[in-house]
Short mmCIF file of C-alpha atoms in Angstrom, two decimals:
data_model
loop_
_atom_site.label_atom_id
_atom_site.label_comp_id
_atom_site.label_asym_id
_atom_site.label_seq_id
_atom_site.Cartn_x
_atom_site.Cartn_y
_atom_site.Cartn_z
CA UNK A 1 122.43 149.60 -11.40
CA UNK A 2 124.05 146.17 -11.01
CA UNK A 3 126.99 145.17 -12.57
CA UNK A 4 127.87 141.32 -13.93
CA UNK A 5 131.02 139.93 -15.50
CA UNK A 6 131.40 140.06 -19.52
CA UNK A 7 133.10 136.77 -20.09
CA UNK A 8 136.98 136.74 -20.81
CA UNK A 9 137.26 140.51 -20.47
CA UNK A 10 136.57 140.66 -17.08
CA UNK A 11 134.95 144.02 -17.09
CA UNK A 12 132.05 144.60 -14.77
CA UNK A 13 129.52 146.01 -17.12
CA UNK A 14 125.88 146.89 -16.13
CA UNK A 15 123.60 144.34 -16.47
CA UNK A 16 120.57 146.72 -18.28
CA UNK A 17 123.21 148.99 -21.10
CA UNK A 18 122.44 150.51 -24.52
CA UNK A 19 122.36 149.47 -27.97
CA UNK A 20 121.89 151.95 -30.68
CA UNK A 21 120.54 150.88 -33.77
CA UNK A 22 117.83 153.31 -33.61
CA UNK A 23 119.46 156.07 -31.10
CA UNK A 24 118.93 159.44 -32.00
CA UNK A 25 115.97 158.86 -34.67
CA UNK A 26 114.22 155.34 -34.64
CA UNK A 27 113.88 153.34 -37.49
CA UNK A 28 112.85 154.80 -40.66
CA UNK A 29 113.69 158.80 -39.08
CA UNK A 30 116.11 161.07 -39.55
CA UNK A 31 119.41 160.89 -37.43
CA UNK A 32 119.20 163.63 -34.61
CA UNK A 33 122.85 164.21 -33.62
CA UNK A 34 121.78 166.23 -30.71
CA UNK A 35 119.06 163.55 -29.63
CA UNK A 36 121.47 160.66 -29.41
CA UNK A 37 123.98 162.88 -27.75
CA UNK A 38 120.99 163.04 -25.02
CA UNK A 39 120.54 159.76 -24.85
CA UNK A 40 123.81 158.47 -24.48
CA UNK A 41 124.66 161.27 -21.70
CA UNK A 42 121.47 160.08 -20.10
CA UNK A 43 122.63 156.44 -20.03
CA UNK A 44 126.05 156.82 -18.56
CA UNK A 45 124.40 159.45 -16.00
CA UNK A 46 122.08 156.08 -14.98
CA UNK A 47 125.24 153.88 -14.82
CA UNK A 48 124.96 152.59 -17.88
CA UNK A 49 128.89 152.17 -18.87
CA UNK A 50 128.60 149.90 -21.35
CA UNK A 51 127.27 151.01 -25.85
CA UNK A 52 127.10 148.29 -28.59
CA UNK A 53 126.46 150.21 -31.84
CA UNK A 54 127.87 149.46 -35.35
CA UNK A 55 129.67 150.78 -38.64
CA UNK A 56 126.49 150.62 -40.55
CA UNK A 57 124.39 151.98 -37.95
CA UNK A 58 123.22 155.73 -39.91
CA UNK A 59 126.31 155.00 -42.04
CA UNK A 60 128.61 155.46 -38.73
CA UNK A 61 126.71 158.86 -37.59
CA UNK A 62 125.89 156.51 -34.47
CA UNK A 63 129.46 155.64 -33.95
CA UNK A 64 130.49 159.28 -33.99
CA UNK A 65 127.91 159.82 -32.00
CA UNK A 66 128.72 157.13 -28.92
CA UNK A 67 132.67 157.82 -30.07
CA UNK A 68 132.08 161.81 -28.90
CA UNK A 69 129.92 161.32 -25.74
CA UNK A 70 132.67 158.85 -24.37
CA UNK A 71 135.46 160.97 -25.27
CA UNK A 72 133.64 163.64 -23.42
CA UNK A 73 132.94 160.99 -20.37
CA UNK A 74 135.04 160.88 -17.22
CA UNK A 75 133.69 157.72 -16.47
CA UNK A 76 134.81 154.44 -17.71
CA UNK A 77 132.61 153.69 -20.56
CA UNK A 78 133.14 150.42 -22.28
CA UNK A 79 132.44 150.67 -26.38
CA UNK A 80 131.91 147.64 -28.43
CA UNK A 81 131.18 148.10 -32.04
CA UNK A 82 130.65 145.87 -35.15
CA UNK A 83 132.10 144.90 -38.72
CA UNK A 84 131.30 143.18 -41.81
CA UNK A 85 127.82 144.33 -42.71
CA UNK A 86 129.21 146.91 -45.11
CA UNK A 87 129.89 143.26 -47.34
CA UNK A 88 128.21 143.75 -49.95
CA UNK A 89 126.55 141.25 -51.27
CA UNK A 90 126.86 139.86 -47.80
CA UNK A 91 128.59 136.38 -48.68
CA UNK A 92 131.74 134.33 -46.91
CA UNK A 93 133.61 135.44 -50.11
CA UNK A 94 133.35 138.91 -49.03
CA UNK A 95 135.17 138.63 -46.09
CA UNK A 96 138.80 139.23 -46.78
CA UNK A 97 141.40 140.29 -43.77
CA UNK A 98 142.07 142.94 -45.62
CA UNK A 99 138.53 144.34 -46.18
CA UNK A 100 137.82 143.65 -42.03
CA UNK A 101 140.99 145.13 -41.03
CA UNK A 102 139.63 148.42 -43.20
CA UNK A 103 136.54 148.31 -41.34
CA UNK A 104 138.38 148.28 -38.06
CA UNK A 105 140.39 151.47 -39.02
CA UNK A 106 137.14 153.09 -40.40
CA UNK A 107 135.60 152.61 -36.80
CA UNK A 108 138.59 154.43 -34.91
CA UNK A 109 138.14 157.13 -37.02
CA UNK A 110 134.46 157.50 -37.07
CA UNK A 111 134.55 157.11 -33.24
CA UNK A 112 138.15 159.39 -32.58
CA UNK A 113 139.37 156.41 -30.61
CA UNK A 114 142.62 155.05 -29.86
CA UNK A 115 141.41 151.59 -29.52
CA UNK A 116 137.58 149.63 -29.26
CA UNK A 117 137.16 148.15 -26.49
CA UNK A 118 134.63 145.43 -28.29
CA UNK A 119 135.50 144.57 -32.10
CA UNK A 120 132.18 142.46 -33.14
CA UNK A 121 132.30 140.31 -35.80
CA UNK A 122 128.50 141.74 -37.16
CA UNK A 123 126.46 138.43 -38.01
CA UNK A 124 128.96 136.90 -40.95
CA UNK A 125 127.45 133.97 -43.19
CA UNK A 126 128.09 130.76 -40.91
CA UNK A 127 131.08 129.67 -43.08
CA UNK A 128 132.96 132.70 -42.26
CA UNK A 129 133.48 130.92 -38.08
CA UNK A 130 134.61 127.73 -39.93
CA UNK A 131 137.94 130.17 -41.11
CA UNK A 132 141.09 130.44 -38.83
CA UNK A 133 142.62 133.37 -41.00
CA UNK A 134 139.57 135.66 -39.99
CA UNK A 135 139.87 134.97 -36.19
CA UNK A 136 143.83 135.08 -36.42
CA UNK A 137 143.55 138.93 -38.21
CA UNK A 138 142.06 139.87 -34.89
CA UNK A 139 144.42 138.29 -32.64
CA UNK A 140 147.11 140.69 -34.78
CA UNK A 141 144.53 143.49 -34.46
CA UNK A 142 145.02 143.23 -30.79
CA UNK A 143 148.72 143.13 -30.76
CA UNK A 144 148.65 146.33 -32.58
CA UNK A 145 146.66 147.95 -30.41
CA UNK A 146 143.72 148.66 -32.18
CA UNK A 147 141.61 146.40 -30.03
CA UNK A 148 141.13 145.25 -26.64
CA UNK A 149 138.64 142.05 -27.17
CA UNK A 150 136.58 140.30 -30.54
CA UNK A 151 133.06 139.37 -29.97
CA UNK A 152 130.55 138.00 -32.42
CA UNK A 153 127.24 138.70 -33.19
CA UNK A 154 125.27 135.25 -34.30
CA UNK A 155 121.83 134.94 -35.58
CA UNK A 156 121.91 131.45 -35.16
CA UNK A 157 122.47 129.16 -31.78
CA UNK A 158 124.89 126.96 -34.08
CA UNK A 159 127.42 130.06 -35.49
CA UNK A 160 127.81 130.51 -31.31
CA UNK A 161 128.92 127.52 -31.04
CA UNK A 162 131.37 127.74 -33.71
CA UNK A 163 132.32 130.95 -32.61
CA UNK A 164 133.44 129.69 -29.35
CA UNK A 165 136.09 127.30 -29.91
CA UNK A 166 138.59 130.59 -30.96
CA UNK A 167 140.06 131.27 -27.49
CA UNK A 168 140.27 135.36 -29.20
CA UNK A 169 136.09 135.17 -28.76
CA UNK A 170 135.41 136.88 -25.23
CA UNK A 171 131.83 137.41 -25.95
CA UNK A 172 128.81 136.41 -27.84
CA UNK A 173 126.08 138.98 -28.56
CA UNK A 174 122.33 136.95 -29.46
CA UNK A 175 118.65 137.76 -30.11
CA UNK A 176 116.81 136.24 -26.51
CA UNK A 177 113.68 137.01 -25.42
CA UNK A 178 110.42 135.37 -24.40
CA UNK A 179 109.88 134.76 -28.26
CA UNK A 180 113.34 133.06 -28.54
CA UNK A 181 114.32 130.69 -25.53
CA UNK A 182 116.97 128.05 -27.73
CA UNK A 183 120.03 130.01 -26.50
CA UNK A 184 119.03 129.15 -22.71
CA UNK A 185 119.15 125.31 -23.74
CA UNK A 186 122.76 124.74 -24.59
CA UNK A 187 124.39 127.90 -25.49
CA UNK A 188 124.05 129.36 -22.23
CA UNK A 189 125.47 126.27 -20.13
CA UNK A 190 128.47 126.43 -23.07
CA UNK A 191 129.26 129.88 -22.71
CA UNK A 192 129.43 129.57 -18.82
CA UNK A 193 131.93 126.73 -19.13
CA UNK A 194 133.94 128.76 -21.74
CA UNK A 195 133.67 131.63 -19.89
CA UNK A 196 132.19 133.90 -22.64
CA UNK A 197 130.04 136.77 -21.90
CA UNK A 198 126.28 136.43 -23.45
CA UNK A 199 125.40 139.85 -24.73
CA UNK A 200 121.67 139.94 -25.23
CA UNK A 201 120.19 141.90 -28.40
CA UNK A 202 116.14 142.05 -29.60
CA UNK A 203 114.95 141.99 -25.98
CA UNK A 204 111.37 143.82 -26.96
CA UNK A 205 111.23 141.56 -30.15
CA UNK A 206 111.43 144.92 -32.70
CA UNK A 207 108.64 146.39 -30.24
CA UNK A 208 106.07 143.54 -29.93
CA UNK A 209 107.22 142.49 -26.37
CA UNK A 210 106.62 146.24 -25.39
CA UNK A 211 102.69 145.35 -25.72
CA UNK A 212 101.68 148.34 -27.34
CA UNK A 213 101.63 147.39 -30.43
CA UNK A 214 98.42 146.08 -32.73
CA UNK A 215 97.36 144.68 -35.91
CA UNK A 216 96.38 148.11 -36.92
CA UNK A 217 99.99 149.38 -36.07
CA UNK A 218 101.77 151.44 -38.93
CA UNK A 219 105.13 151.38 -39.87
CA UNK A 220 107.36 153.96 -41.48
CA UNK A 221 108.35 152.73 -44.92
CA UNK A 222 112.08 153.17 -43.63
CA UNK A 223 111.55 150.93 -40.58
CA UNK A 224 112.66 147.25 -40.98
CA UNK A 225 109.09 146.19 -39.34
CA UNK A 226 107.84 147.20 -42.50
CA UNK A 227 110.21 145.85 -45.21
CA UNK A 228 112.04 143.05 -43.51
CA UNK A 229 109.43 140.41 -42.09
CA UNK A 230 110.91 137.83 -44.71
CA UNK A 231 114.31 138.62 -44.63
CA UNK A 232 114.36 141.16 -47.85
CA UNK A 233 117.03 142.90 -46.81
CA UNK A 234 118.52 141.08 -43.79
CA UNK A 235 117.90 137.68 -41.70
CA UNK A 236 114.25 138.41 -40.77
CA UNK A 237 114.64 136.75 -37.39
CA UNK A 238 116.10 140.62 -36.70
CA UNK A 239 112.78 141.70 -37.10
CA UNK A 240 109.82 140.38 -34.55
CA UNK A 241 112.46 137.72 -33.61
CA UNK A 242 111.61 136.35 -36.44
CA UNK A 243 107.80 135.68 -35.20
CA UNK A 244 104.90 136.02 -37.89
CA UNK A 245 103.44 139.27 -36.97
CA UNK A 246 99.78 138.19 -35.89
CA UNK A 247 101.05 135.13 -34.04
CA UNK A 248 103.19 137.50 -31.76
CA UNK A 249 100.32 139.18 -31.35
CA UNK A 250 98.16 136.26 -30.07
CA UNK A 251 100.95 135.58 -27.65
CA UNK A 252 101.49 138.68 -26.38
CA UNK A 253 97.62 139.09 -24.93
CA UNK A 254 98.43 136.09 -22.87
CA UNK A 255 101.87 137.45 -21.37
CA UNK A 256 99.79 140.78 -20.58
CA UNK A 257 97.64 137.95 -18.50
CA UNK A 258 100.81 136.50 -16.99
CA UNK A 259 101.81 139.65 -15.70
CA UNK A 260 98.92 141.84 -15.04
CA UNK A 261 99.09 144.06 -11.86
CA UNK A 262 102.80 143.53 -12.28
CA UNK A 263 105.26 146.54 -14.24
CA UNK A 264 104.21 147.33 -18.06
CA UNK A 265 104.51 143.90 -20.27
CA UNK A 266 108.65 145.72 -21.37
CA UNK A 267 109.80 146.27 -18.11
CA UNK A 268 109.36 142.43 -16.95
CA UNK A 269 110.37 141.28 -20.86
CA UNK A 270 113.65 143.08 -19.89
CA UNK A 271 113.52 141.25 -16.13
CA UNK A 272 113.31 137.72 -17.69
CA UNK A 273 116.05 138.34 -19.50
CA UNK A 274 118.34 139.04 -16.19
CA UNK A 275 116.62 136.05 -14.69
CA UNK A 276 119.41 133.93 -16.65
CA UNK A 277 122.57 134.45 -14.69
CA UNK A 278 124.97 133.94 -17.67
CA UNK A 279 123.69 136.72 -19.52
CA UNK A 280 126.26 139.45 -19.20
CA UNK A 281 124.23 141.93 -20.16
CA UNK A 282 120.96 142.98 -22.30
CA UNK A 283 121.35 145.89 -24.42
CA UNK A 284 117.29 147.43 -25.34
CA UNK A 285 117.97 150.23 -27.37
CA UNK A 286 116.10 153.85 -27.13
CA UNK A 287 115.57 156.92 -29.53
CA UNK A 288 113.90 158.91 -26.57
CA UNK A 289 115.79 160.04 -23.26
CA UNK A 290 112.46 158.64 -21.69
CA UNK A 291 113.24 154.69 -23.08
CA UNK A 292 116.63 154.94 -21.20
CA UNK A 293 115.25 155.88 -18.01
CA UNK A 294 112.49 153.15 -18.37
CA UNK A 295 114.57 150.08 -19.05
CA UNK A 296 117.12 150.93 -16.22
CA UNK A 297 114.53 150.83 -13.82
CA UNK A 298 113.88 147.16 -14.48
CA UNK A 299 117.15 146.07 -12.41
CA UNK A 300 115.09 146.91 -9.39
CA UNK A 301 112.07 144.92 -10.34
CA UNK A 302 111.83 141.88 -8.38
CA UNK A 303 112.74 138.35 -9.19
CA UNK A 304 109.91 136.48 -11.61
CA UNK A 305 108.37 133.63 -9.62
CA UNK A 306 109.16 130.64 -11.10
CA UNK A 307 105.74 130.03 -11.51
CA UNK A 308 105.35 132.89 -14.04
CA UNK A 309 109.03 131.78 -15.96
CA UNK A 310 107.21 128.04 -16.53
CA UNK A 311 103.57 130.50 -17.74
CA UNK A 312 106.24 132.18 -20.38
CA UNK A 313 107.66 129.12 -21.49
CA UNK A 314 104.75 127.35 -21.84
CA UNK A 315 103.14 130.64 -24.48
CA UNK A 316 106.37 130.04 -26.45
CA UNK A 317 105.75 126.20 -26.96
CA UNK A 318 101.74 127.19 -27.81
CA UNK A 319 102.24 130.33 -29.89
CA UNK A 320 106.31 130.70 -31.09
CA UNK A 321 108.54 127.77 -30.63
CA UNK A 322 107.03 125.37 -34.06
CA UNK A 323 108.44 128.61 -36.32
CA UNK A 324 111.25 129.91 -34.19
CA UNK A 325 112.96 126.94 -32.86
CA UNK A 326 114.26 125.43 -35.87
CA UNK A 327 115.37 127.99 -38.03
CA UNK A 328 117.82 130.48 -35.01
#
């Protein structure tokens, strides 16, 4: 496992780490306590020693979860969580210091921590980065102990922008993948010169960068590939990057071309990812042990040829970039 720096907190956190949305049951199946205690033991045991996961992930069974294994862990683990989602309906108004600095406290308890390591702001309306008093709660929360850094979690290249000109933002967490390349235009070169840490979410696209899936592919009623293509319940650029299904599937066939003889169509979505130095790291998630071991096998992949980087970009502009580019 390599390691790379995650922006103003300095930590050394492994490039290839684990978000868990989906640990311990997938979308649309039943939490598995035991499974996602696997998986997360199974991570750290690969080096892995960095977990993004969220309140409303399983209505905080996946914080428990990730908050038991790294109580259990003699390693240095590094825990970054999320708030705000639990906003309901999900508006700037809802966002009160006082309804945050709950969610905080409801996160140390779920996880039996002292302190999180990563607070993250979980994808807030864009008017809520425009508001000093939100930002300036944190800065308290730190004094008190009950953090260690903020982060925020954008859908959109512009909120990451906002984000960054609060000196309390260490790190940025954004969808990137070959179906989404407008963060490495300006964001990235931003980030570098404010010295925030890029943490990379939606590497696989919801599963369509993983090749295996078709246009005869079924969907668990539950799963967000089912219900969420337009944004019914949440931004839908969360689900396929925000790519119209059939589209993603024309430009996947031509990335199998790119790449065949090379590693399965994931394992070199997850290598051009760490092809941009200023990500920090990219955080796939997994609901089998077998998904962990997988994706950290990619950091010994070789480079891309620059050759096959220009093939990518140039099935985005084709197949993606005239529905993606303008809306994230």
């Amino acid at each position: 496992m390599e390691y790379r720096k995650l922006g103003k907190t300095d930590w050394k956190v492994s490039e290839i780490s684990l978000g868990t949305w989906q640990v311990g049951g997938g979308w649309g199946g039943t939490f598995d306590p035991k499974a996602a205690y696997k998986i997360i033991h199974t991570a750290i045991d690969q080096g892995i020693n960095f977990i993004d996961t969220a309140d409303v992930y399983d209505g905080g069974l996946s914080e428990s979860a990730v908050g038991k294994v790294v109580r259990e862990s003699s390693e240095e683990i590094f825990v970054a969580t999320k708030c705000g989602r639990q906003i309901n309906p999900h508006v700037n108004a809802g966002y009160t210091t006082e309804a945050l600095r709950g969610y905080v406290e409801g996160s140390l308890r779920n996880m039996g921590l002292e302190t999180i390591d990563l607070m993250q702001l979980h994808c807030p309306p864009t008017a809520v980065y425009q508001r000093d008093e939100i930002f300036e709660l944190f800065e308290q929360l730190k004094k008190e102990g009950k953090i260690r850094h903020l982060g925020v979690s954008v859908e959109k290249v512009e909120e990451a922008m906002l984000a960054m000109k609060y000196e309390i933002v260490s790190t940025v967490q954004i969808i990137f993948n070959m179906f989404r390349l407008k963060p490495s235009e300006k964001f990235f070169f931003q980030a570098a010169v404010n010295n925030v840490g890029v943490i990379v979410r939606v590497p696989l696209a919801s599963g369509l960068l993983t090749g295996k899936l078709t246009s005869s592919s079924v969907f668990d009623p539950e799963d967000h590939r089912a219900f969420n293509r337009e944004g019914a319940a949440f931004d839908k650029g969360e689900t396929f990057s925000g790519v119209p299904y059939e589209k993603g599937l024309s430009a996947v066939d031509e990335l199998k071309q790119i790449f065949e003889g090379n590693e399965p169509l994931a394992a070199m979505a997850l290598r051009w990812v760490l092809m941009f130095p200023e990500v920090s790291t990219v955080i796939p998630g997994a609901s089998k042990v077998e998904q962990v071991l997988s994706n950290v096998k990619v950091g010994s992949l070789a480079p891309i040829a620059a050759e096959k980087m220009e093939a990518v970009r140039k099935v985005y502009e084709k197949y993606i970039k005239e529905e993606v580019h303008p809306q994230w």
